[in-house]
């Protein structure tokens, strides 16, 4: 288990992590989410004593990381796959880690085989692709067969087969009762992998919920109905005290707070044909965007959006205000002639 209590980190006047307190429990995959600049990487570095907190504590199974005698046997982590020594082979990179933590040499071959790098074990890691480097980083996390594993963007650079592999690996390790803590910006992948979510924004805790509860509390769920007998369906719903929202663009009705089964049975009793009866639930991405809307530190603007460079009345950087196709430091066509003419008067 990983336990944080009042964890705070300041860089000068900037508060990167602000009194974070939560637990990462065994037996589930816990996702760690937040916008860019939320403090996720800083938090994970403090868990491993790579950064010292300004205040607060982090404990790994009740101990500070620095007090673990052979830390790779307690917690394995992938924070930066590029941290490996590029001049060493994949095998030797792992062998050095194994020897420093009194891990049997045979374990090196086991994890290389597990991550699919046996064929390139003797090659220098500086020649590895992004995906291969990521697999080597995952192998280093697994080396000590630890009960706790931390991954920061573990699918970065992996092909579809590799993404499926790491997803199943994390789920399988959690099913064994291990503690799995994973950070990612890929909401679609997190939705398929995580059971529980820790969400932070501007260094503060925003949510500590199961995946299902997080989506339910931060989104709208409804049932969509379509019928060739739409007007009669509306009357039946009204008589039953059910409010329906008409959506002219799709010709559908949207109903909140009533189960799809109940609506289907109601239509059947009145012999109303339904062409669609579908529960609609928000995605993790939609729920995340809604919760963190006020915590996003870096906003981008779509080209042409009001107030964005390139929108009407807003010149692109370095372009003239009166002509968006002319660099600001290039005189307008005819400007020299106009100046000469006016000067001659």
mmCIF file with all atom_site columns, C-alpha atoms in Angstrom, residues 47 127 176 178 217 220 222 256 258 289 298 328:
data_model
loop_
_atom_site.group_PDB
_atom_site.id
_atom_site.type_symbol
_atom_site.label_atom_id
_atom_site.label_alt_id
_atom_site.label_comp_id
_atom_site.label_asym_id
_atom_site.label_entity_id
_atom_site.label_seq_id
_atom_site.pdbx_PDB_ins_code
_atom_site.Cartn_x
_atom_site.Cartn_y
_atom_site.Cartn_z
_atom_site.occupancy
_atom_site.B_iso_or_equiv
_atom_site.pdbx_formal_charge
_atom_site.auth_seq_id
_atom_site.auth_comp_id
_atom_site.auth_asym_id
_atom_site.auth_atom_id
_atom_site.pdbx_PDB_model_num
ATOM 1  C CA . UNK A 1 47  ? 6.901   8.716   -3.568  1.00 0.00 ? 47  UNK A CA 1
ATOM 2  C CA . UNK A 1 127 ? 19.550  1.858   -30.335 1.00 0.00 ? 127 UNK A CA 1
ATOM 3  C CA . UNK A 1 176 ? -2.823  -11.302 -7.573  1.00 0.00 ? 176 UNK A CA 1
ATOM 4  C CA . UNK A 1 178 ? -0.592  -6.310  -5.791  1.00 0.00 ? 178 UNK A CA 1
ATOM 5  C CA . UNK A 1 217 ? -20.977 11.858  -10.473 1.00 0.00 ? 217 UNK A CA 1
ATOM 6  C CA . UNK A 1 220 ? -25.175 12.954  -17.427 1.00 0.00 ? 220 UNK A CA 1
ATOM 7  C CA . UNK A 1 222 ? -29.935 9.177   -19.954 1.00 0.00 ? 222 UNK A CA 1
ATOM 8  C CA . UNK A 1 256 ? -33.218 11.185  -17.450 1.00 0.00 ? 256 UNK A CA 1
ATOM 9  C CA . UNK A 1 258 ? -35.721 6.274   -15.686 1.00 0.00 ? 258 UNK A CA 1
ATOM 10 C CA . UNK A 1 289 ? -13.023 17.245  -18.695 1.00 0.00 ? 289 UNK A CA 1
ATOM 11 C CA . UNK A 1 298 ? -2.549  25.584  -19.969 1.00 0.00 ? 298 UNK A CA 1
ATOM 12 C CA . UNK A 1 328 ? 4.432   42.993  -39.200 1.00 0.00 ? 328 UNK A CA 1
#
